[in-house]
CSV table of N, CA and C in Angstrom, one decimal:
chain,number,residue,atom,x,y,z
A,1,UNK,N,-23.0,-14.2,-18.6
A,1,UNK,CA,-22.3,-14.2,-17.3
A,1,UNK,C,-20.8,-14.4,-17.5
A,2,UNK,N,-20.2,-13.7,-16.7
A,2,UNK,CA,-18.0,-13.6,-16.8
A,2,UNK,C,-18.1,-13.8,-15.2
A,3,UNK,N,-17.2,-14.8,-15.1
A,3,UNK,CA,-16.8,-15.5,-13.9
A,3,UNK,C,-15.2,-15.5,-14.3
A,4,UNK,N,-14.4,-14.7,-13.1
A,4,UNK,CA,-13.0,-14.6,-12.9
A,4,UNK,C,-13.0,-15.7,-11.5
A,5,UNK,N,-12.4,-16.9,-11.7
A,5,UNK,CA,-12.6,-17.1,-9.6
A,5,UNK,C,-10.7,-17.7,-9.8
A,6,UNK,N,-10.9,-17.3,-8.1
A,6,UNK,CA,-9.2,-17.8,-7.7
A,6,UNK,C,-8.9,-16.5,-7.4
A,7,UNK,N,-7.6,-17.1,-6.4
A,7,UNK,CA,-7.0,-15.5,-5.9
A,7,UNK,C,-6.2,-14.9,-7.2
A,8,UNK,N,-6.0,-13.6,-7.4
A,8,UNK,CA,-5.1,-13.3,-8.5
A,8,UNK,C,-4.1,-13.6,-8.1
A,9,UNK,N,-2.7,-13.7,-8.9
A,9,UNK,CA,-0.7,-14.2,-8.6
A,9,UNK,C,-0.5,-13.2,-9.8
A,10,UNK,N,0.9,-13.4,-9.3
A,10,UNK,CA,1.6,-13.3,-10.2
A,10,UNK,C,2.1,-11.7,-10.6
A,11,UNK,N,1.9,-10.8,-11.5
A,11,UNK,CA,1.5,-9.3,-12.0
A,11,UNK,C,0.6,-8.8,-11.7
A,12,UNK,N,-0.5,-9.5,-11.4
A,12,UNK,CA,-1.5,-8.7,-10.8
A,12,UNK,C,-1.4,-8.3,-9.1
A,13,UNK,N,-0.8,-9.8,-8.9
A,13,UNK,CA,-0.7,-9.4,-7.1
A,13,UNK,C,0.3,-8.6,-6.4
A,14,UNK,N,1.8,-8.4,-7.5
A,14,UNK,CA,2.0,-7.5,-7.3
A,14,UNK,C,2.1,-5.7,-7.9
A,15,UNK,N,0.8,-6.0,-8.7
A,15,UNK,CA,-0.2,-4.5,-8.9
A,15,UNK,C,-0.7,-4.1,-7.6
A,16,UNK,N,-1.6,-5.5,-7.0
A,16,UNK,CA,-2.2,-5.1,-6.1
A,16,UNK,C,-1.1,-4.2,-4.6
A,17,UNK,N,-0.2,-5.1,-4.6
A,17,UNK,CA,0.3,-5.0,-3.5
A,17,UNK,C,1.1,-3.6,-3.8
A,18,UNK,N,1.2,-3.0,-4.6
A,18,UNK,CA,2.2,-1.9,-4.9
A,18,UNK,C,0.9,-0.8,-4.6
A,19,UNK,N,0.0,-0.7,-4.9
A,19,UNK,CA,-1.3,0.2,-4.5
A,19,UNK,C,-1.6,0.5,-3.1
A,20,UNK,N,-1.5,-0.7,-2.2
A,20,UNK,CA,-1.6,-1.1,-1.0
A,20,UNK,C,-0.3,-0.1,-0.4
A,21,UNK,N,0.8,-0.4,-0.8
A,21,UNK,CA,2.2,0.4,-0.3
A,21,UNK,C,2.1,1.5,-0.5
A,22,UNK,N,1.0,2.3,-1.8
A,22,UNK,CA,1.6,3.6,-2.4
A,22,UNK,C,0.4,4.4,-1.1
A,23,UNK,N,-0.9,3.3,-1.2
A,23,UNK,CA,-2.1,4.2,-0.1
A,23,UNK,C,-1.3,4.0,1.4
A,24,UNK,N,-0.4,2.9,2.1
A,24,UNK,CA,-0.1,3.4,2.8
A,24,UNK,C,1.1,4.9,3.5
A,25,UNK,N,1.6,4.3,2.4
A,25,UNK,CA,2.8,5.5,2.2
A,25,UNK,C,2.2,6.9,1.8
A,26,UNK,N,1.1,7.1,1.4
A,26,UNK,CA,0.5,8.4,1.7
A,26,UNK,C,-0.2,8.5,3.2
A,27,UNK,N,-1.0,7.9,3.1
A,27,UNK,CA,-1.4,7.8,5.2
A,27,UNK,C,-0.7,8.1,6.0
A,28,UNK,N,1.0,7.7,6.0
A,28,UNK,CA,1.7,8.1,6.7
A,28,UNK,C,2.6,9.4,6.1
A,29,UNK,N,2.7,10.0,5.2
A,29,UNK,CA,3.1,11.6,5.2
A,29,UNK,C,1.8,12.3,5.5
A,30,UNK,N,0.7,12.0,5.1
A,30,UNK,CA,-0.2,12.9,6.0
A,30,UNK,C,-0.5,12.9,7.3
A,31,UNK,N,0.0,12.0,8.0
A,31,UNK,CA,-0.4,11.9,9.2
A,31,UNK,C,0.6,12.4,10.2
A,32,UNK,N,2.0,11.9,9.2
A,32,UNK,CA,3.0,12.9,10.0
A,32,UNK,C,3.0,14.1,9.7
A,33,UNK,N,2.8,15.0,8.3
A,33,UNK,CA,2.5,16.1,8.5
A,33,UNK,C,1.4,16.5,9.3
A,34,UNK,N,0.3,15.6,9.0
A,34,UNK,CA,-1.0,16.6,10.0
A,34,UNK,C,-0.3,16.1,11.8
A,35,UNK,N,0.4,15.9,12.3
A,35,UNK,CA,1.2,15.5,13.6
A,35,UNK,C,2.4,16.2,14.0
A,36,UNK,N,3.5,17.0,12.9
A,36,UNK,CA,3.8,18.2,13.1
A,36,UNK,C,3.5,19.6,14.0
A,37,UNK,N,2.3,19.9,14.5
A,37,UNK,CA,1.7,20.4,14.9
A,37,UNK,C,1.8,20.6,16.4
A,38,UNK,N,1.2,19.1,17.0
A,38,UNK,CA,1.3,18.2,17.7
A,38,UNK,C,2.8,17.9,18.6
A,39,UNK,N,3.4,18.0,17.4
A,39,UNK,CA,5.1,17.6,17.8
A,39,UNK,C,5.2,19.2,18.5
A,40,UNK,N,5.5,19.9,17.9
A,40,UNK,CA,5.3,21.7,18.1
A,40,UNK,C,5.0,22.0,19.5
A,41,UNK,N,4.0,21.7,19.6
A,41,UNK,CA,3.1,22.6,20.8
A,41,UNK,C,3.5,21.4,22.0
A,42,UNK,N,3.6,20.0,22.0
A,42,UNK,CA,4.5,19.0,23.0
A,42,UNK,C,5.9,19.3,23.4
A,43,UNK,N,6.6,19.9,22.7
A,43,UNK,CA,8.2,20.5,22.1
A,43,UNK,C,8.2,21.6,23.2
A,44,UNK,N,7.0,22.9,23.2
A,44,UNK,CA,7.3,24.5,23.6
A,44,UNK,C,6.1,24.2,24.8
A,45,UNK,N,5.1,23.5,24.9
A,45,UNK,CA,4.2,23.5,26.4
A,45,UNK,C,5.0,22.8,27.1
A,46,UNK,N,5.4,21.8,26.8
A,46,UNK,CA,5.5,20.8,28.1
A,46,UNK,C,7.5,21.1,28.4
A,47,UNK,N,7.1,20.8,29.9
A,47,UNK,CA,9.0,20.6,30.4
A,47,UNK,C,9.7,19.7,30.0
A,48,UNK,N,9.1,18.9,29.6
A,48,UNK,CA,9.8,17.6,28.9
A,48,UNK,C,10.7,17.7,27.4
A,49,UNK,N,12.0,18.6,27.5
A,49,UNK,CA,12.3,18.7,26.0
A,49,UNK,C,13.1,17.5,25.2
A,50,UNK,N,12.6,17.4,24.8
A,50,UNK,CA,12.9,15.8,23.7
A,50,UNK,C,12.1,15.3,23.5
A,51,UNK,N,10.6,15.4,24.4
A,51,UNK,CA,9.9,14.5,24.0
A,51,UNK,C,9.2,14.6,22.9
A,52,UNK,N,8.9,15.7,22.3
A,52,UNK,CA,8.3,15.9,21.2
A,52,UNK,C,9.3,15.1,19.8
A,53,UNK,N,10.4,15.8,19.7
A,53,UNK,CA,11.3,14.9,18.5
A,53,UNK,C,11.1,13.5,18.8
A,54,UNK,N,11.4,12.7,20.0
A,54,UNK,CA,11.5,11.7,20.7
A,54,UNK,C,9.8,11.1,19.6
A,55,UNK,N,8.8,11.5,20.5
A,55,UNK,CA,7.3,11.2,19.6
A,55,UNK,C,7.2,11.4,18.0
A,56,UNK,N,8.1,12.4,17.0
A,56,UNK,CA,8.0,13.1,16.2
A,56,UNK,C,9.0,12.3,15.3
A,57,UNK,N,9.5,11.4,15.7
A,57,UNK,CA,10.5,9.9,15.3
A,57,UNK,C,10.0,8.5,15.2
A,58,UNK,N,9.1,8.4,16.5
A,58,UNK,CA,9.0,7.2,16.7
A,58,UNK,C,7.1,7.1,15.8
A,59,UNK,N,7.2,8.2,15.5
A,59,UNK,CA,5.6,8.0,15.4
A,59,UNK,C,5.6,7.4,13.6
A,60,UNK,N,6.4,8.3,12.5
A,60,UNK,CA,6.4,7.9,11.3
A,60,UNK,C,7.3,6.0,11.6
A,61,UNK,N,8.0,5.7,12.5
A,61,UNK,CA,8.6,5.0,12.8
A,61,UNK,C,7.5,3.3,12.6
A,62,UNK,N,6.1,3.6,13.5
A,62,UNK,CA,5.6,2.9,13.8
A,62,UNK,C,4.2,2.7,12.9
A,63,UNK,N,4.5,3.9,12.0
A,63,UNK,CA,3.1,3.5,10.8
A,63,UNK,C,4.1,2.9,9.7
A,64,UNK,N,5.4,2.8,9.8
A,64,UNK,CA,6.4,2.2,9.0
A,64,UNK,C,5.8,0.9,8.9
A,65,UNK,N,6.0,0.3,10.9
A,65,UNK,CA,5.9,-1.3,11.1
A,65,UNK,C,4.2,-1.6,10.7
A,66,UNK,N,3.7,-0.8,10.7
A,66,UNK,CA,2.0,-0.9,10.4
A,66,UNK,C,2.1,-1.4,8.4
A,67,UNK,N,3.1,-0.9,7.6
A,67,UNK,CA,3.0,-0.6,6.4
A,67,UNK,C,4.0,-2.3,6.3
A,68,UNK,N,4.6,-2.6,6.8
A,68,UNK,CA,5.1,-4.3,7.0
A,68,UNK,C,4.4,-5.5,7.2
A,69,UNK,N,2.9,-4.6,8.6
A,69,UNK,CA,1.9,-5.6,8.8
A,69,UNK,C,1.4,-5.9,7.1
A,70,UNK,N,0.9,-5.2,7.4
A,70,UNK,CA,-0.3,-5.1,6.3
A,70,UNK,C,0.0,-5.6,5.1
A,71,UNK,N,0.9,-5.3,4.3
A,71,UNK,CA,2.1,-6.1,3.5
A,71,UNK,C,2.3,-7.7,3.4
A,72,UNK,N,1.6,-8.0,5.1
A,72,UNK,CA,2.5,-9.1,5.0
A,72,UNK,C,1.6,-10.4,4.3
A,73,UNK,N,2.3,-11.5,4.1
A,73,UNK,CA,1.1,-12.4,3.2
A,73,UNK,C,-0.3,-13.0,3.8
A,74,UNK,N,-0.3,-13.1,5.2
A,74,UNK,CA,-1.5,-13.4,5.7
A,74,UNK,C,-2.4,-12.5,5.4
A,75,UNK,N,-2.2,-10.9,5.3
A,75,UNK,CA,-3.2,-9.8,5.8
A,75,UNK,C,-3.4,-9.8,3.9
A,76,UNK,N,-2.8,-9.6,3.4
A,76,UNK,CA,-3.2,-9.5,1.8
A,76,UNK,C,-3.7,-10.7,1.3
A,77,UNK,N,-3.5,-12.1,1.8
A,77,UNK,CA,-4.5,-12.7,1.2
A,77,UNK,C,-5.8,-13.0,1.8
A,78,UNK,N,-6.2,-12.0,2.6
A,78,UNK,CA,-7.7,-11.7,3.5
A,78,UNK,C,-8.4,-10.5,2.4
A,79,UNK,N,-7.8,-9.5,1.9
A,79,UNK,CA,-8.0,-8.8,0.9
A,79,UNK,C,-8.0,-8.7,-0.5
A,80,UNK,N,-7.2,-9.8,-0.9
A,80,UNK,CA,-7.5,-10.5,-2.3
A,80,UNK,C,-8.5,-10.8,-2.8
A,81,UNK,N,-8.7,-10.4,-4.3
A,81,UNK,CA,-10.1,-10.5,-4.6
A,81,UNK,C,-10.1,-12.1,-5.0
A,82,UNK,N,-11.0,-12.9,-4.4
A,82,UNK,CA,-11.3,-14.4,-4.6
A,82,UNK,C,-12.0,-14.4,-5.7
A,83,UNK,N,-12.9,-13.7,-6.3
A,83,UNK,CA,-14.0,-14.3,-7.4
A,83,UNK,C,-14.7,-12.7,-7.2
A,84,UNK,N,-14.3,-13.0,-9.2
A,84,UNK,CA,-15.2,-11.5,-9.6
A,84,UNK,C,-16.6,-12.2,-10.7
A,85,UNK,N,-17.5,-11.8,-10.6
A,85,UNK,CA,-18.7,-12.3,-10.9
A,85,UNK,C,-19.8,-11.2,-11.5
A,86,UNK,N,-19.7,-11.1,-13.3
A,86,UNK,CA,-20.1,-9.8,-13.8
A,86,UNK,C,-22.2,-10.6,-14.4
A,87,UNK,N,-23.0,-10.4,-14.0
A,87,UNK,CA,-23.9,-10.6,-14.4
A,87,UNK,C,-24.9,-9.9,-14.8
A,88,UNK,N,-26.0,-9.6,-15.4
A,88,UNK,CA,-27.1,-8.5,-15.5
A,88,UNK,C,-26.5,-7.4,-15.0
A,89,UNK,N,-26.0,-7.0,-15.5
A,89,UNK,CA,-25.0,-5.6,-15.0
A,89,UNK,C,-24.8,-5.0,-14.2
A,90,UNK,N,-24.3,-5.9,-13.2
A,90,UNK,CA,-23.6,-6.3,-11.9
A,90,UNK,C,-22.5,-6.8,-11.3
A,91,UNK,N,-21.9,-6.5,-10.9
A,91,UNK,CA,-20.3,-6.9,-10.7
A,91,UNK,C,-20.3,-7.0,-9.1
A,92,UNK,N,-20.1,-8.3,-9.2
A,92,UNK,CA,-19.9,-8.8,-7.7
A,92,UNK,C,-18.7,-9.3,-7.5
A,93,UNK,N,-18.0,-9.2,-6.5
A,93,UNK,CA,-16.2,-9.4,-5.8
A,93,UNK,C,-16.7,-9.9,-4.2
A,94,UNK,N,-15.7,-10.8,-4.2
A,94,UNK,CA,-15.8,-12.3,-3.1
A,94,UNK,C,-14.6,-12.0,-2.6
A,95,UNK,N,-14.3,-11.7,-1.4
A,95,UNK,CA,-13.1,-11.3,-0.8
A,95,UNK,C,-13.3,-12.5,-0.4
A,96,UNK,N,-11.8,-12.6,0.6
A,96,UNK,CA,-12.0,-13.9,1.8
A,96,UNK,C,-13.6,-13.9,2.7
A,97,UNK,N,-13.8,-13.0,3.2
A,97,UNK,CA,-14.8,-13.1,3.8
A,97,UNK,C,-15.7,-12.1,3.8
A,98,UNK,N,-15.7,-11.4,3.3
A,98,UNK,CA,-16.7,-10.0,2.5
A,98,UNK,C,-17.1,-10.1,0.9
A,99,UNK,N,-18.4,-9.8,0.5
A,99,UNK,CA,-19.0,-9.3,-0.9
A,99,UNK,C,-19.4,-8.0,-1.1
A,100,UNK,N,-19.0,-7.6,-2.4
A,100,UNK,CA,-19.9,-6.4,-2.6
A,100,UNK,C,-20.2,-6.4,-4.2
A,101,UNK,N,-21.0,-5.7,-4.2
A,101,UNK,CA,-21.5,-5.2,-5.4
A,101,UNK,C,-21.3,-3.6,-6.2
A,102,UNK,N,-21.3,-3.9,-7.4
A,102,UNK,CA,-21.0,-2.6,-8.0
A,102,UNK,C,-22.2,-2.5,-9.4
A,103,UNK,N,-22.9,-1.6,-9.7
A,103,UNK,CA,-23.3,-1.5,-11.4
A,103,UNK,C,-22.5,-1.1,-12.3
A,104,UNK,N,-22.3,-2.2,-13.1
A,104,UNK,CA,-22.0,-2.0,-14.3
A,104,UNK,C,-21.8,-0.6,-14.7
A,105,UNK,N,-22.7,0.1,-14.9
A,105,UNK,CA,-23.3,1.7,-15.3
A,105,UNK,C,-21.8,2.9,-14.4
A,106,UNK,N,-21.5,2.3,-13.3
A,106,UNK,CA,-20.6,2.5,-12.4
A,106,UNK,C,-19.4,2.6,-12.9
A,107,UNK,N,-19.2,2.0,-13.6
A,107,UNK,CA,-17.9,2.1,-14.4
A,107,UNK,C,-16.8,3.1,-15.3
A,108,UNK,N,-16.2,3.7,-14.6
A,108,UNK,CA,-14.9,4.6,-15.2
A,108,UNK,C,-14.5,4.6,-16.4
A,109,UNK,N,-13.6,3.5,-16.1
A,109,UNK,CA,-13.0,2.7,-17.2
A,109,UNK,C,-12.2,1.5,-16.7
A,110,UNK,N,-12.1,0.6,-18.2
A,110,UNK,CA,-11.1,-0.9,-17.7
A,110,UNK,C,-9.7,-0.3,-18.5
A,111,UNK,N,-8.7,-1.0,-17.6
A,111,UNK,CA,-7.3,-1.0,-17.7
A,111,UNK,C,-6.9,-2.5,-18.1
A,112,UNK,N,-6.3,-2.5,-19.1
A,112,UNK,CA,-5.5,-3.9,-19.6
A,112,UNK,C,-4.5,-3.6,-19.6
A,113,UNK,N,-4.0,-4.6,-18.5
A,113,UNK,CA,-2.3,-4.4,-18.0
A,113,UNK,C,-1.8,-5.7,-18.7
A,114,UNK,N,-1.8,-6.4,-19.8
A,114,UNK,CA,-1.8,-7.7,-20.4
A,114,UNK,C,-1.9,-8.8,-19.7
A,115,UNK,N,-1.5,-9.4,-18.1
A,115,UNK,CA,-2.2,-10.3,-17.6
A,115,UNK,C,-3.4,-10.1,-16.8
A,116,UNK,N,-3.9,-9.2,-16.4
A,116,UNK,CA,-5.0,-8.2,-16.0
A,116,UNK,C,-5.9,-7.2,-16.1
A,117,UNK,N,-6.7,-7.2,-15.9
A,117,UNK,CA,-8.0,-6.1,-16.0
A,117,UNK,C,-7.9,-5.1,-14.7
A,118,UNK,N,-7.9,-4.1,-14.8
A,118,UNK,CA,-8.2,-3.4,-13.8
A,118,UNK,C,-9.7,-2.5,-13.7
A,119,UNK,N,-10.7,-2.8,-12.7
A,119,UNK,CA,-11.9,-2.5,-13.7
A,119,UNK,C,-12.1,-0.7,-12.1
A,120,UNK,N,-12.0,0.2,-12.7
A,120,UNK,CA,-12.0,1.8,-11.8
A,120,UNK,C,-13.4,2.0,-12.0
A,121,UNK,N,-14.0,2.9,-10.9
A,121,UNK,CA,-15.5,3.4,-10.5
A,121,UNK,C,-15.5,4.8,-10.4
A,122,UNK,N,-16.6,5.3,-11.4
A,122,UNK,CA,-16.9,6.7,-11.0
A,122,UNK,C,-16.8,7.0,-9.1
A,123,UNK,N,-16.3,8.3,-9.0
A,123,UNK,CA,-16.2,9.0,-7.9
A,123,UNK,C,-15.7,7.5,-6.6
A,124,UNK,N,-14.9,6.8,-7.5
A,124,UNK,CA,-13.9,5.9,-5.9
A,124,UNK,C,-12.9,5.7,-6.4
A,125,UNK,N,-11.9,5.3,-5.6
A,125,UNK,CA,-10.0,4.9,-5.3
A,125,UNK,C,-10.3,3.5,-5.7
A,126,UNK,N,-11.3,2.5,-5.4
A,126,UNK,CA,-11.1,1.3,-5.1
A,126,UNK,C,-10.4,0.3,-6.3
A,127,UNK,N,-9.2,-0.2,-5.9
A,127,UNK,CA,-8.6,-1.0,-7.0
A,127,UNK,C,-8.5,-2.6,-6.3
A,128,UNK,N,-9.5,-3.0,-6.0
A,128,UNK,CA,-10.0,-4.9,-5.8
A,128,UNK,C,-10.0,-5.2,-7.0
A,129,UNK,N,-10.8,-4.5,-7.7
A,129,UNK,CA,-11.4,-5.3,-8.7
A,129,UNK,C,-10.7,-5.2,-10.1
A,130,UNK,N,-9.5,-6.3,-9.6
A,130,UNK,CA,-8.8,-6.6,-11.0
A,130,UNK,C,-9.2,-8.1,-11.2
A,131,UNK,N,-9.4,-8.1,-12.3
A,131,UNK,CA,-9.8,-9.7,-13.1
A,131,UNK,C,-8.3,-10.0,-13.8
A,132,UNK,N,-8.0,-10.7,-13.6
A,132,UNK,CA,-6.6,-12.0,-13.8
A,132,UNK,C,-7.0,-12.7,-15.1
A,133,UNK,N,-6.5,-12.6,-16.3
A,133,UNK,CA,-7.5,-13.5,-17.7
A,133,UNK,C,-7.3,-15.0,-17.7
A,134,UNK,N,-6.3,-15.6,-17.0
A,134,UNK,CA,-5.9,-16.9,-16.7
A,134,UNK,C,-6.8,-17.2,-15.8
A,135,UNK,N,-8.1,-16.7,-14.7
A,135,UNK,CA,-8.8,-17.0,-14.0
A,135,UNK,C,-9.9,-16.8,-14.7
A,136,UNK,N,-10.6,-16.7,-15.2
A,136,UNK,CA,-11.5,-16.2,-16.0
A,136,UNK,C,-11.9,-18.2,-16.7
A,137,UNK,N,-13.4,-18.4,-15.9
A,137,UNK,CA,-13.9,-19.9,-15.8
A,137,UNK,C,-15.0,-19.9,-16.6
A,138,UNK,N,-15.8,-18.6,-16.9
A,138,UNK,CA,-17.2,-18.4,-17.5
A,138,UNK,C,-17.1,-17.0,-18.2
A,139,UNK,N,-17.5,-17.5,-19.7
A,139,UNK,CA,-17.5,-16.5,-20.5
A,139,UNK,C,-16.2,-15.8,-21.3
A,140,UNK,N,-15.5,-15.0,-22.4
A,140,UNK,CA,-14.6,-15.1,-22.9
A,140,UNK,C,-14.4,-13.7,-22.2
A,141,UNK,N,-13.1,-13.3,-23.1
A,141,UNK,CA,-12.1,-12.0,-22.9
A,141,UNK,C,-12.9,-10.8,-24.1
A,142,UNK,N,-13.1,-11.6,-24.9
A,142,UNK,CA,-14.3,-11.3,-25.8
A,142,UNK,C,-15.3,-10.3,-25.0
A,143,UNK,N,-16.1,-10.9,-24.7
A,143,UNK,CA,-17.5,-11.0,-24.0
A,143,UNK,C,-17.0,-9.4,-22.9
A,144,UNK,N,-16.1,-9.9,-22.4
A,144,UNK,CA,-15.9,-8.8,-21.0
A,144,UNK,C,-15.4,-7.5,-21.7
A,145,UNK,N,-14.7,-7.9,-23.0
A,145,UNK,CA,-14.1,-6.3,-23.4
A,145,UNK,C,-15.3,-5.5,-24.6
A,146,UNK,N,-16.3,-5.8,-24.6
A,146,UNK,CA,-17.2,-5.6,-24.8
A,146,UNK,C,-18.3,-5.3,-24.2
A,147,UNK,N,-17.9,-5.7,-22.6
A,147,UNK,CA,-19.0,-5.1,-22.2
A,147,UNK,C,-18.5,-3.8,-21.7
A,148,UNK,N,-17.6,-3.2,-21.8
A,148,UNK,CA,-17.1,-2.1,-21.2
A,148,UNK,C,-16.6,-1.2,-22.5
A,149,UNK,N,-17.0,-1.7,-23.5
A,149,UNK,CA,-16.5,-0.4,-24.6
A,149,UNK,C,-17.4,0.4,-24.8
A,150,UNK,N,-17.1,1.8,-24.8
A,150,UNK,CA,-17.9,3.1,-24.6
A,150,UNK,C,-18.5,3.2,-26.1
């Protein structure tokens, strides 16, 4: 058994938090591109001229302040991984108030970013699951990079 517990700090958390920025910062060019459209046909139907630029401003404007929430330290330490828990080849992650599970067998590949593990999943985005080596309570560094060599 490999027990990581505690929130990650440090290089990891701002790994985490840079991932967080890069997936919001794509949500919002796609959304203002797929809203272009939108801006268009509010611009040439309606009598109201400005209001489309007017909406077509304020709208990347307001996924901006969405990308500040989310950012901010309350909301990221609700999504911080609390405790990663690798057992019978199972990997379990303890958010603040959510668990999930992953199989082992699941596994992409690990990333060693020297104070961190980054552990990636066939066919997913999801980057939770970084292990911090300074949190790491049960079992070695040994043990865990071993269980993941191909």
């Amino acid at each position: 058994m490999i027990e990581f517990s505690g929130y990650i700090t440090g290089n990891a958390q701002k790994y985490y938090k840079k991932k967080i920025i890069k997936l919001s910062l794509f949500v919002i060019i796609t959304a203002t591109v797929l809203y272009i459209p939108v801006i268009i046909f509010v611009e040439t139907a309606l009598p109201l001229k400005g209001l489309g630029i007017t909406i077509g401003i304020a709208a990347p404007l307001i996924f901006c302040l969405g990308i500040v929430l989310i950012t901010s330290k309350r909301f990221i330490k609700d999504i911080l991984p609390k405790r990663i828990l690798i057992s019978n080849s199972v990997i379990q992650i303890e958010l603040k108030e959510e668990s999930e599970s992953r199989m082992t067998d699941e596994v992409s590949a690990v990333y060693d970013y020297g104070d961190f593990y980054e552990i990636c999943f066939k066919k997913s985005k999801d980057f939770k699951y970084l292990c911090q080596k300074d949190k790491l309570t049960q079992g070695t560094l040994q043990e865990f990079e071993a269980l993941f060599e191909a």
